[in-house]
C-alpha cells in the first residue's frame, strides 16, 4: 500500500492508494466528457521540458478544472502530494501518463468516439393497437397543418448545446411544441412519446420531422391542400374526417329510467317491521352511529318521548331517512307510538332496540350473559336487492345447482381462469359487474347456459350493484386442481439473513461509544432539548440514579432517537456500581452538556467553571448526498442559472415572499414557482432541477426544504467569477 508524507500540523490521516486513484478517475472522466487538455496547460509552464513544475502552478491548473471534475479540495491536495518529489516540485509527466494515457510528444488529433455510430437515425417504436395508430395519424395530420414554420432549426439549436445526434430530451420536445402553439392533450402527447421515444429519456425528432414532411408532401402531390395549407372541404376523395361530430347536450339532472328490468336486482317492495329494524341496525353498525345523540336533543324535559315530526327529523339527521319510504316510516312510528299520547313516539325504546347490535342494556346486572356483537341476523343480512334464497321455489334452486355443476365441469376440463375477464369490466373494484356483462363472459369462454339456468344463477348472485362475481368464483372455481393432492402442506420457512445485515451486536469499543454519544449530542443540540429535565422526574429521592427502563423511556420522551443496542451500550457505560439495575443519569447528562458548556478548573483549584461553547450543528443529512453524476449535473445547472443572479433577476424578493417565518428555507414547489416567475425554469431540465433541490435541501422536521440563501450566494459567486455558460 502506497502512502505519502503529510506535513507537520496537517490533521489528515495517512492517504491510501484508493483515494489517489479515485481522484484520478474523476479527472479522467472530465477529460473524456469535455475533451479537456489539462496536460497541455501544465506543459506551457515547463519550457525546458524537464517534466517537473512547482506545486503552486500544478495546484492552480488543477484548481481551474476542479469543479468540472467534481473533486473536493482534499482530493486535490492528495493528488498533488502523491506526485510531489522531495524538493517540492511535482512530476506532472507521471501524472499525465496516469490520467491522460499519452506521452505528450504525440498530441491527440483524432476525435473521441461519440458512441452513436450504431444508432438508427429513423428509430421509431411499434404501436400495436390499430386504434392508436389511426389516432397517431390524425395527430400528425393536425401537427402538419398547424406548423407553417419548419421545426428543424428549433431542435438543431438544442443539439448544438447538448451535443446529441438526432435526439432531444422530452422536456425540450414539449417546450418546442408549446412554443409553436401546437395544442396537444396529455393522451395525444403520450402517444407521440410512445412512437418516437428512444433510450428511455430522449425523443428522435429526426424521424418525427421526416413523417411530418412526408405527410405534407403527400397532401401537396395529391392536391388536397388549398392556398392556406388547409385540407379542401368536401373533396371527393376525402376518406378521413379530422373533426369529431358534436354530440347533443345531456341534462345530467334527469335520471334515466331503465327500459328493461335488471335481472340481478330484486328489491323487496313491501318490507315489514323486522326488515325495517334490521335495515336501521345494519346502517348503525356499519357507520358506528350513536342513535341517542340525534334524538335526545329534542327531549328537553327528559320525558322519554318526542313528537312524530321530531322523530322523523332525527332519523333524517342520522342518515337513515333516505332508506325509508313514507309507508315504512309510518310502520316504524306505529311500532314505537306512546300509548298515553298517540301523537308522540317513545324514542328511548327505539334506541334500546337499535343499540342491541352493540350491547345489551343493564349488562352490569347480568354477569353470566354472553353478548354477541353484531347479532347473527345482522351478520347474515343480505345486501339490498339480493333475493332471499330460502324463499325461492325449489325448482329454481335445483336448476341453479345443475348450472353450477355444469360451470364447474367446464372450468375444470378447459382450465379456465375467469378472474381477469370480470376484473377488466369492474373499473371500481367493487366485486360486481352488470348482468349482461356476466352473460357475455360466459359465452366468450364457451359456458353455454339456457335462459332458465342463466336466470337462476343471476338470481342467486345478484343484488342492487349487479352480479357479485367474487362470491360466484369462490363457489364455482376453488382452484383445487392447482393444488397437489398427495403432498402435505409445507410449513413456512423463515428467509435466511443477508450477508450485508449485521446481525451480531456491535462491539462496545471506544469508537462505537464516541459515535453513540456524538449522535445523542447532535440530536439534543439541534432540537434544543434538556435531557436532564426528562430524567430527573424518575429520580424521586434525588440520588442521581434511575432504573434502566426509566432511562430508556426518558430518552424516547426527549426525542433522542437511538436503537435498542445503542441504548444497552449506554446503559452498560453509565451503570451504577452500587446498584446493577440503575443508571447514573447525571454523568450521562454531564457528557451531553459538554456540547453547550465546558467544565474547567482555574489555577488547579477544585472550583469548576462553566465556559459556554459555540457549536455549529451540521444541517446536512443522508438525503442530501450527491453522487458524482449528480454533482456534475448540479454544477452544469448552476452555471446555466448564474446568467441571472440576484442582482439581475431579484430572486431574493420572490423567495422572501414565500418565506413568511424568515427561516431561510422554502418548499420545493415554492422554489419552482419562484424561478418560474423570473422565467428561469426554461434554462434547466427536470433532472437538473431535482439535482439542485437535492444539493440545497435542508431537513426541517419530517419534510425537506430548499435553502434559498445558500443557493443565491452560489449564483452570485459564479457570476462574479465568470463561471457561467454564456452560449446557452
XYZ file of C-alpha atoms in Angstrom:
728
model
C 0.000 0.000 0.000
C 1.483 3.358 -1.052
C 1.379 6.209 1.406
C 2.552 9.797 1.131
C 4.205 12.049 3.593
C 2.000 14.668 5.243
C 3.433 17.906 6.538
C 3.543 18.552 10.243
C 0.404 20.147 11.641
C -1.820 18.669 8.950
C -4.734 16.854 10.573
C -5.225 14.473 7.640
C -4.623 10.797 8.123
C -2.345 8.610 6.036
C -3.505 8.522 2.448
C -4.235 5.265 0.697
C -3.768 4.445 -2.956
C -7.517 4.035 -3.448
C -8.111 7.675 -2.500
C -5.494 8.854 -5.011
C -6.902 6.620 -7.737
C -10.440 7.906 -7.061
C -9.314 11.488 -7.687
C -7.501 10.486 -10.875
C -10.621 8.697 -12.103
C -12.652 11.879 -11.728
C -10.116 13.821 -13.791
C -10.140 11.081 -16.467
C -13.945 11.266 -16.658
C -13.867 15.058 -17.104
C -11.231 14.779 -19.864
C -13.304 12.168 -21.717
C -16.605 14.079 -21.489
C -15.423 17.621 -22.170
C -12.233 16.875 -24.180
C -10.070 18.961 -21.831
C -6.339 19.468 -22.454
C -5.036 19.537 -18.884
C -1.641 18.136 -19.844
C -1.133 20.857 -22.450
C -1.910 23.582 -19.891
C 0.651 22.173 -17.477
C 3.287 21.769 -20.245
C 3.124 25.518 -21.019
C 4.703 26.199 -17.607
C 7.649 23.843 -18.347
C 9.521 25.400 -21.311
C 12.631 23.248 -20.724
C 10.573 20.001 -20.825
C 12.021 18.761 -17.545
C 8.818 17.001 -16.581
C 8.532 18.918 -13.300
C 6.623 22.071 -12.257
C 6.247 23.838 -8.948
C 3.482 22.896 -6.547
C 1.550 26.261 -6.824
C 1.431 26.004 -10.636
C 0.236 22.393 -10.544
C -2.413 23.222 -7.934
C -3.574 26.292 -9.867
C -4.012 24.360 -13.143
C -5.930 21.530 -11.475
C -7.962 24.008 -9.412
C -9.266 25.531 -12.636
C -10.872 22.177 -13.549
C -11.730 21.052 -10.005
C -15.453 21.878 -10.143
C -15.843 20.440 -13.636
C -14.316 17.162 -12.470
C -16.289 17.171 -9.199
C -13.213 16.999 -6.943
C -13.008 18.287 -3.412
C -10.088 20.326 -2.054
C -8.932 17.346 -0.008
C -8.757 15.132 -3.100
C -6.848 17.851 -4.969
C -4.275 18.073 -2.182
C -3.961 14.270 -2.047
C -3.232 14.057 -5.785
C -0.694 16.884 -5.524
C 1.102 15.276 -2.571
C 1.176 11.902 -4.324
C 3.088 13.192 -7.368
C 5.318 15.558 -5.369
C 9.046 14.835 -5.030
C 11.406 15.757 -2.177
C 12.456 19.188 -3.448
C 8.807 20.357 -3.571
C 8.253 20.086 -7.333
C 5.516 17.933 -8.895
C 6.191 15.257 -11.533
C 3.429 16.260 -13.919
C 4.706 13.907 -16.678
C 3.892 10.880 -14.496
C 0.531 12.459 -13.704
C -0.262 12.835 -17.410
C 0.701 9.221 -18.101
C -1.749 8.062 -15.431
C -4.602 10.441 -16.282
C -4.295 11.218 -19.977
C -2.628 7.932 -21.105
C -0.381 9.831 -23.528
C 3.344 10.695 -23.957
C 2.928 14.480 -24.556
C 5.209 14.182 -27.609
C 2.331 12.999 -29.790
C -0.719 15.187 -29.261
C -4.116 13.576 -29.872
C -5.633 14.911 -33.088
C -8.407 12.348 -33.561
C -11.888 12.993 -32.181
C -13.280 10.873 -29.397
C -15.843 8.269 -30.375
C -19.352 9.547 -29.717
C -20.833 6.079 -29.173
C -23.671 6.814 -31.586
C -22.266 5.174 -34.712
C -24.539 2.135 -34.473
C -27.761 4.025 -33.692
C -30.593 4.016 -36.214
C -31.423 7.643 -37.199
C -35.009 6.602 -38.144
C -35.691 4.716 -34.920
C -39.420 4.551 -34.031
C -41.418 2.315 -31.695
C -44.190 -0.033 -32.763
C -47.782 0.886 -31.856
C -49.626 -2.465 -31.637
C -53.253 -1.338 -31.469
C -54.848 -0.167 -34.733
C -56.996 2.409 -32.904
C -53.853 4.060 -31.505
C -52.194 4.001 -34.957
C -55.182 5.719 -36.505
C -55.236 8.332 -33.743
C -51.489 8.877 -34.231
C -52.040 9.528 -37.935
C -54.715 12.102 -37.107
C -52.390 13.806 -34.610
C -49.558 14.007 -37.157
C -52.003 15.335 -39.747
C -53.093 18.126 -37.393
C -49.488 18.989 -36.486
C -48.565 19.110 -40.179
C -51.410 21.581 -40.809
C -50.641 23.694 -37.735
C -46.897 24.156 -38.400
C -46.319 26.651 -41.212
C -42.720 27.240 -39.996
C -40.083 24.498 -40.221
C -39.351 22.886 -36.853
C -35.849 21.642 -37.642
C -33.953 24.816 -36.517
C -35.534 24.714 -33.046
C -34.305 21.173 -32.452
C -30.886 21.827 -34.026
C -30.257 24.747 -31.653
C -30.655 22.385 -28.739
C -28.426 19.793 -30.421
C -25.562 22.299 -30.646
C -25.693 22.720 -26.881
C -26.361 19.137 -25.759
C -24.005 17.531 -28.328
C -26.638 14.919 -29.226
C -27.155 13.296 -32.598
C -30.746 13.428 -33.813
C -32.343 13.311 -30.361
C -33.600 15.825 -27.786
C -34.880 15.443 -24.273
C -38.563 15.000 -23.546
C -38.706 18.366 -21.790
C -37.237 20.232 -24.775
C -39.549 18.373 -27.159
C -42.517 19.551 -25.109
C -41.171 23.109 -24.958
C -40.816 23.293 -28.741
C -44.377 22.079 -29.303
C -45.662 24.563 -26.729
C -43.651 27.406 -28.287
C -45.078 26.613 -31.722
C -48.592 26.714 -30.150
C -49.458 23.167 -31.167
C -52.419 22.162 -28.954
C -51.988 18.607 -27.697
C -53.818 16.876 -24.886
C -51.971 14.728 -22.388
C -53.070 11.484 -24.071
C -52.000 12.700 -27.519
C -48.610 13.811 -26.184
C -48.047 10.439 -24.502
C -48.960 8.680 -27.745
C -46.311 10.730 -29.595
C -43.743 9.795 -26.967
C -44.650 6.119 -27.280
C -43.945 6.358 -31.016
C -40.732 8.405 -31.010
C -39.191 7.695 -27.560
C -35.594 6.497 -27.644
C -33.285 5.244 -24.862
C -35.920 5.877 -22.211
C -35.486 9.685 -21.921
C -34.801 11.036 -25.443
C -37.050 11.745 -28.439
C -35.998 11.028 -32.036
C -37.030 14.340 -33.588
C -35.459 13.434 -36.972
C -37.992 10.641 -37.540
C -40.797 12.870 -36.222
C -39.979 15.707 -38.645
C -39.490 13.233 -41.509
C -43.020 11.905 -41.022
C -44.387 15.462 -40.922
C -42.606 16.272 -44.194
C -43.903 13.076 -45.816
C -47.474 13.978 -44.860
C -47.144 17.485 -46.300
C -45.543 16.127 -49.473
C -48.342 13.590 -49.909
C -51.049 16.224 -49.441
C -49.301 18.564 -51.829
C -48.742 15.936 -54.529
C -52.394 14.868 -54.455
C -53.664 18.482 -54.434
C -55.517 18.043 -51.162
C -54.461 21.435 -49.745
C -55.669 24.892 -50.632
C -53.570 28.064 -50.606
C -53.802 28.346 -46.801
C -52.458 24.768 -46.319
C -55.842 23.512 -45.117
C -57.485 20.345 -46.376
C -60.050 21.118 -49.053
C -63.554 20.646 -47.686
C -65.999 18.344 -49.469
C -63.187 16.840 -51.535
C -64.452 13.787 -53.489
C -61.555 11.556 -52.491
C -61.544 12.542 -48.839
C -61.823 9.464 -46.594
C -60.775 10.652 -43.114
C -62.597 13.335 -41.118
C -60.301 15.003 -38.629
C -63.121 16.697 -36.718
C -65.311 14.841 -34.249
C -69.051 15.169 -34.543
C -70.714 17.285 -31.872
C -72.958 15.288 -29.559
C -76.238 16.766 -28.316
C -76.112 18.170 -24.771
C -77.228 15.872 -21.980
C -79.178 17.043 -18.961
C -77.431 15.338 -16.064
C -80.151 16.304 -13.575
C -82.710 13.946 -15.134
C -82.445 10.314 -14.057
C -82.628 7.761 -16.837
C -85.159 5.059 -16.084
C -84.203 1.588 -17.358
C -86.392 0.277 -20.131
C -85.871 -3.388 -19.167
C -85.817 -4.512 -15.515
C -82.492 -5.566 -14.060
C -82.331 -9.341 -13.701
C -79.923 -9.070 -10.747
C -81.784 -6.508 -8.642
C -84.645 -7.997 -6.630
C -85.898 -5.200 -4.450
C -88.400 -6.083 -1.767
C -91.324 -3.732 -2.305
C -93.294 -4.167 0.940
C -90.955 -4.530 3.911
C -92.369 -5.408 7.316
C -91.344 -4.125 10.751
C -88.486 -6.608 11.191
C -86.963 -5.743 7.811
C -87.068 -2.029 8.649
C -85.461 -2.501 12.073
C -82.797 -4.809 10.620
C -82.013 -2.206 7.932
C -81.548 0.523 10.567
C -79.395 -1.762 12.765
C -77.178 -2.665 9.808
C -76.692 1.016 8.933
C -75.932 1.963 12.557
C -73.420 -0.875 12.973
C -71.536 -0.194 9.727
C -71.268 3.562 10.327
C -70.835 3.341 14.133
C -73.656 5.817 14.790
C -74.753 6.772 18.323
C -78.521 6.879 17.946
C -79.308 8.609 21.235
C -77.264 11.722 20.345
C -79.588 12.532 17.421
C -82.860 12.107 19.399
C -82.029 13.211 22.954
C -81.695 16.862 21.918
C -85.440 17.001 21.107
C -86.422 15.723 24.579
C -85.597 18.829 26.637
C -87.745 17.742 29.623
C -86.276 14.216 29.606
C -89.705 12.565 29.283
C -88.573 9.712 27.042
C -90.937 10.683 24.217
C -90.869 13.191 21.361
C -93.272 14.193 18.616
C -93.550 12.292 15.336
C -92.146 15.232 13.388
C -89.111 15.427 15.692
C -88.580 11.670 15.399
C -88.601 11.906 11.595
C -86.132 14.826 11.680
C -83.834 12.840 13.975
C -83.810 9.883 11.566
C -83.001 12.227 8.668
C -80.090 13.786 10.608
C -78.859 10.289 11.386
C -78.811 9.420 7.675
C -81.452 6.685 7.812
C -84.281 8.737 6.330
C -83.097 8.254 2.747
C -83.522 4.456 3.079
C -87.137 4.649 4.318
C -90.305 5.470 2.378
C -93.346 7.188 3.850
C -95.109 3.861 4.253
C -92.142 2.318 6.087
C -91.785 5.421 8.259
C -95.452 5.110 9.238
C -94.920 1.442 10.199
C -91.935 2.461 12.359
C -93.978 5.181 14.085
C -96.786 2.715 14.835
C -94.276 0.346 16.432
C -92.943 2.904 18.956
C -96.055 5.065 19.496
C -96.705 6.290 23.030
C -99.882 4.656 24.441
C -100.511 7.685 26.672
C -100.217 10.247 23.855
C -100.671 8.850 20.355
C -99.047 11.978 18.844
C -95.690 11.178 20.468
C -93.064 8.433 19.964
C -91.083 6.598 22.668
C -87.619 7.251 21.356
C -85.810 5.502 24.242
C -87.421 2.177 23.372
C -86.288 2.710 19.792
C -82.709 3.474 20.915
C -82.580 0.420 23.223
C -83.706 -1.909 20.440
C -81.327 -0.451 17.857
C -78.341 -0.487 20.236
C -78.705 -4.237 20.803
C -76.464 -4.566 17.762
C -73.639 -3.320 20.034
C -74.570 -4.396 23.570
C -77.461 -5.200 25.915
C -78.992 -2.748 28.341
C -78.283 -3.320 32.061
C -75.444 -5.678 31.260
C -73.821 -4.981 34.646
C -76.687 -6.808 36.355
C -76.221 -9.970 34.235
C -72.631 -11.193 34.735
C -73.284 -14.580 33.132
C -74.726 -13.122 29.916
C -72.635 -13.511 26.742
C -73.043 -10.632 24.282
C -72.858 -11.341 20.574
C -71.836 -8.285 18.547
C -73.036 -7.922 15.921
C -76.101 -10.103 16.093
C -76.272 -13.168 13.893
C -79.116 -11.868 11.760
C -77.089 -8.699 11.090
C -74.056 -10.742 10.043
C -76.139 -12.865 7.678
C -78.212 -9.954 6.380
C -78.027 -9.994 2.568
C -77.196 -6.927 0.546
C -80.229 -4.867 -0.564
C -81.561 -6.146 -3.878
C -80.488 -9.754 -3.243
C -83.173 -12.429 -3.376
C -83.951 -14.455 -0.265
C -82.592 -17.807 -1.383
C -84.538 -19.669 1.295
C -87.883 -18.488 -0.076
C -87.016 -19.162 -3.736
C -89.013 -22.018 -5.372
C -87.378 -25.434 -5.187
C -87.268 -25.905 -8.978
C -85.195 -22.701 -9.369
C -82.731 -23.847 -6.699
C -82.332 -27.230 -8.389
C -81.820 -25.536 -11.728
C -79.164 -23.265 -10.195
C -77.309 -26.272 -8.743
C -77.339 -28.013 -12.132
C -75.992 -24.876 -13.815
C -73.246 -24.511 -11.187
C -72.200 -28.147 -11.655
C -72.076 -27.619 -15.427
C -69.879 -24.495 -14.980
C -67.518 -26.328 -12.603
C -67.016 -29.173 -15.079
C -66.363 -26.679 -17.887
C -63.783 -24.767 -15.818
C -62.050 -27.960 -14.663
C -61.824 -29.535 -18.110
C -60.817 -26.410 -20.009
C -58.618 -24.948 -17.229
C -60.447 -21.635 -17.476
C -59.379 -18.624 -15.419
C -62.308 -16.225 -15.263
C -60.936 -13.643 -12.827
C -59.257 -11.372 -15.456
C -62.443 -11.287 -17.565
C -64.554 -9.988 -14.697
C -61.906 -7.609 -13.366
C -61.494 -5.946 -16.764
C -65.105 -4.730 -16.546
C -65.002 -3.882 -12.822
C -63.401 -0.431 -13.008
C -64.303 0.491 -9.410
C -63.097 -2.820 -7.889
C -66.478 -3.307 -6.218
C -66.649 -7.034 -6.954
C -69.745 -6.589 -9.143
C -70.456 -6.367 -12.869
C -73.666 -5.904 -14.812
C -75.835 -8.898 -15.635
C -75.409 -8.597 -19.416
C -71.609 -8.452 -18.921
C -71.733 -11.692 -16.908
C -73.723 -13.380 -19.690
C -71.213 -12.079 -22.261
C -68.275 -13.505 -20.277
C -69.999 -16.890 -20.039
C -70.482 -17.049 -23.793
C -66.938 -15.855 -24.517
C -65.477 -18.757 -22.514
C -67.823 -21.345 -24.042
C -70.100 -21.687 -20.977
C -73.484 -22.089 -22.671
C -76.493 -21.922 -20.359
C -80.161 -21.969 -21.101
C -82.296 -18.964 -20.258
C -83.815 -20.546 -17.099
C -80.369 -21.640 -15.880
C -78.890 -18.199 -16.515
C -81.825 -16.576 -14.725
C -81.322 -18.872 -11.728
C -77.597 -18.065 -11.473
C -78.255 -14.317 -11.753
C -80.931 -14.551 -9.083
C -78.571 -16.430 -6.757
C -75.630 -13.958 -7.018
C -77.397 -10.724 -7.969
C -78.097 -7.633 -5.860
C -78.589 -3.899 -6.319
C -74.961 -3.440 -7.528
C -75.179 -6.175 -10.165
C -73.702 -9.663 -10.419
C -71.383 -10.481 -7.456
C -68.643 -12.318 -9.340
C -66.308 -12.640 -6.333
C -68.745 -14.837 -4.425
C -69.622 -16.674 -7.636
C -65.963 -17.526 -8.369
C -65.385 -18.656 -4.775
C -68.195 -21.199 -5.132
C -67.503 -22.268 -8.714
C -63.712 -22.107 -9.112
C -61.973 -23.092 -5.836
C -58.844 -24.000 -7.917
C -58.484 -27.421 -6.274
C -56.924 -28.786 -9.452
C -53.948 -26.472 -8.966
C -53.084 -27.941 -5.539
C -51.203 -31.269 -5.269
C -53.386 -33.943 -3.669
C -50.724 -36.232 -2.174
C -48.363 -33.589 -0.761
C -48.875 -32.246 2.721
C -48.931 -28.532 3.359
C -45.399 -27.245 3.805
C -44.558 -25.054 6.728
C -43.325 -21.549 6.151
C -39.535 -21.323 6.336
C -38.022 -18.113 7.540
C -35.828 -16.407 4.964
C -32.114 -16.612 5.915
C -30.476 -13.285 6.772
C -28.496 -11.472 4.100
C -24.750 -11.180 4.335
C -24.959 -7.393 4.454
C -27.208 -7.465 7.530
C -25.211 -7.047 10.702
C -26.977 -9.496 12.989
C -24.120 -9.614 15.519
C -24.193 -6.983 18.258
C -21.669 -4.189 17.959
C -18.512 -4.406 19.989
C -18.686 -1.585 22.577
C -15.307 -0.208 21.616
C -14.214 3.383 22.171
C -15.093 4.327 18.589
C -18.637 2.965 18.934
C -19.168 4.745 22.260
C -17.962 8.062 20.828
C -20.264 7.640 17.812
C -23.317 6.991 20.009
C -22.582 9.956 22.282
C -21.985 12.179 19.248
C -25.368 11.174 17.805
C -27.104 11.944 21.102
C -25.298 15.302 21.375
C -26.267 16.299 17.846
C -29.934 15.461 18.378
C -30.037 17.287 21.707
C -28.411 20.403 20.219
C -30.421 20.591 17.006
C -33.714 20.041 18.826
C -32.726 22.228 21.792
C -33.685 19.579 24.359
C -32.583 19.496 28.002
C -32.420 15.744 28.588
C -31.930 16.062 32.344
C -35.406 17.572 32.715
C -36.932 14.350 31.388
C -34.810 12.104 33.640
C -34.948 13.980 36.935
C -38.662 13.199 37.335
C -37.868 9.494 37.690
C -35.326 10.214 40.497
C -37.699 10.735 43.407
C -35.001 10.736 46.139
C -32.516 12.794 44.077
C -29.814 10.125 44.283
C -28.579 10.688 40.737
C -29.622 7.181 39.685
C -32.691 5.788 37.933
C -33.573 2.316 36.774
C -32.687 1.163 33.269
C -36.251 1.102 31.895
C -36.876 4.688 33.081
C -33.586 5.769 31.475
C -34.658 4.400 28.065
C -38.145 5.845 28.466
C -36.721 9.294 29.246
C -34.533 9.153 26.126
C -37.595 8.408 23.988
C -39.579 11.224 25.608
C -36.759 13.705 24.948
C -36.756 12.834 21.205
C -33.225 11.400 21.319
C -33.704 8.514 18.897
C -31.249 5.617 19.202
C -31.528 1.884 18.600
C -32.065 -0.728 21.284
C -28.462 -1.962 21.015
C -27.095 1.562 21.365
C -29.299 2.150 24.411
C -27.941 -1.039 26.006
C -24.364 0.110 25.361
C -25.088 3.461 27.046
C -26.660 1.651 29.994
C -23.573 -0.540 30.396
C -21.285 2.509 30.306
C -23.175 4.610 32.870
C -24.338 1.718 35.073
C -24.139 2.364 38.828
C -21.501 0.337 40.720
C -23.749 0.112 43.780
C -26.943 -0.998 42.002
C -26.649 -3.045 38.845
C -30.215 -2.212 37.777
C -29.708 1.584 37.984
C -28.099 4.095 35.641
C -26.144 7.217 36.651
C -28.103 9.640 34.552
C -26.296 12.741 35.856
C -23.000 11.556 34.386
C -24.759 10.957 31.076
C -26.341 14.437 31.105
C -22.963 15.931 32.067
C -21.436 14.340 28.946
C -24.252 15.776 26.830
C -23.878 19.250 28.391
C -20.343 19.409 27.031
C -21.992 20.429 23.781
C -23.156 23.690 25.364
C -20.563 24.294 28.120
C -17.064 23.153 29.028
C -16.248 22.457 32.655
C -12.772 23.769 33.503
C -10.746 24.463 36.618
C -8.776 27.659 37.213
C -5.247 27.577 38.646
C -5.575 23.982 39.779
C -8.359 24.771 42.243
C -11.278 22.493 42.856
C -13.681 25.176 41.635
C -15.350 24.278 38.366
C -16.015 26.989 35.830
C -18.641 26.583 33.094
C -17.360 28.060 29.837
C -20.009 28.285 27.074
C -19.095 26.709 23.759
C -20.060 27.831 20.271
C -21.129 24.805 18.319
C -22.448 24.829 14.769
C -24.562 21.757 14.014
C -24.291 20.086 10.637
C -27.515 20.576 8.699
C -26.641 18.036 6.011
C -28.239 14.608 6.117
C -28.123 11.361 4.179
C -30.816 12.589 1.783
C -28.564 15.487 0.687
C -25.713 13.247 -0.527
C -24.942 13.652 -4.230
C -23.199 11.085 -6.362
C -20.550 12.019 -8.924
C -23.044 12.197 -11.802
C -25.483 14.240 -9.729
C -22.728 16.682 -8.747
C -21.828 17.095 -12.412
C -25.451 17.742 -13.373
C -25.885 20.202 -10.496
C -22.702 22.059 -11.481
C -23.848 22.445 -15.084
C -27.287 23.643 -13.990
C -25.833 26.235 -11.602
C -23.609 27.595 -14.356
C -26.720 27.998 -16.524
C -28.660 29.802 -13.794
C -25.651 32.003 -12.974
C -26.501 34.089 -16.045
C -29.305 35.619 -13.945
C -28.008 36.169 -10.402
C -29.886 38.018 -7.683
C -28.692 41.450 -8.773
C -30.242 40.882 -12.215
C -33.298 38.705 -11.568
C -34.044 39.887 -7.985
C -34.901 36.336 -6.960
C -34.430 37.044 -3.261
C -37.564 39.173 -3.079
C -39.656 36.397 -4.629
C -38.289 33.826 -2.187
C -38.772 36.162 0.792
C -42.458 36.469 -0.088
C -42.785 32.691 0.341
C -40.615 32.659 3.493
C -43.057 34.167 5.969
C -41.087 32.963 9.023
C -37.774 34.318 7.606
C -36.055 30.997 8.339
C -34.077 30.907 5.103
C -35.796 27.862 3.588
C -38.863 27.261 1.412
C -40.534 24.217 -0.079
C -39.503 22.684 -3.397
C -42.796 23.729 -5.002
C -42.278 27.339 -3.887
C -38.744 27.276 -5.337
C -40.132 26.136 -8.699
C -42.781 28.862 -8.617
C -40.132 31.460 -7.794
C -37.843 30.645 -10.729
C -40.917 30.385 -12.980
C -41.849 33.987 -12.137
C -38.405 35.094 -13.395
C -38.608 32.793 -16.471
C -35.584 30.800 -15.294
C -37.318 27.401 -15.304
C -36.724 27.104 -19.053
C -32.953 27.200 -18.543
C -32.756 23.826 -16.759
C -34.329 20.420 -17.232
C -36.320 18.497 -14.663
C -33.333 16.283 -13.890
C -31.160 19.309 -13.241
C -33.922 20.808 -11.119
C -34.029 17.669 -8.941
C -30.233 17.720 -8.572
C -30.288 21.375 -7.423
C -33.087 20.690 -4.940
C -31.192 17.722 -3.545
C -27.979 19.749 -3.247
C -29.513 22.628 -1.263
C -32.151 20.718 0.700
C -32.376 21.046 4.476
C -34.340 18.694 6.718
C -36.956 20.556 8.762
C -38.856 18.091 10.902
C -40.207 15.374 8.628
C -40.011 17.458 5.431
C -37.168 18.507 3.141
C -36.988 22.237 2.376
C -34.843 24.282 -0.010
C -32.129 26.609 1.419
C -32.555 29.540 -0.952
C -29.992 31.769 0.790
C -27.110 29.399 0.042
C -28.443 28.989 -3.500
C -28.389 32.741 -4.141
C -24.866 33.012 -2.686
C -23.601 30.333 -5.084
C -25.195 32.118 -8.069
C -23.527 35.403 -7.061
C -20.144 33.697 -6.695
C -20.426 32.015 -10.103
C -21.497 35.270 -11.749
C -18.688 37.244 -10.105
C -16.008 34.715 -11.030
C -17.362 34.311 -14.570
C -18.054 30.578 -14.261
C -21.298 30.528 -16.234
C -22.480 29.193 -19.542
C -22.692 32.086 -21.977
C -23.672 30.036 -25.042
C -26.851 28.577 -23.558
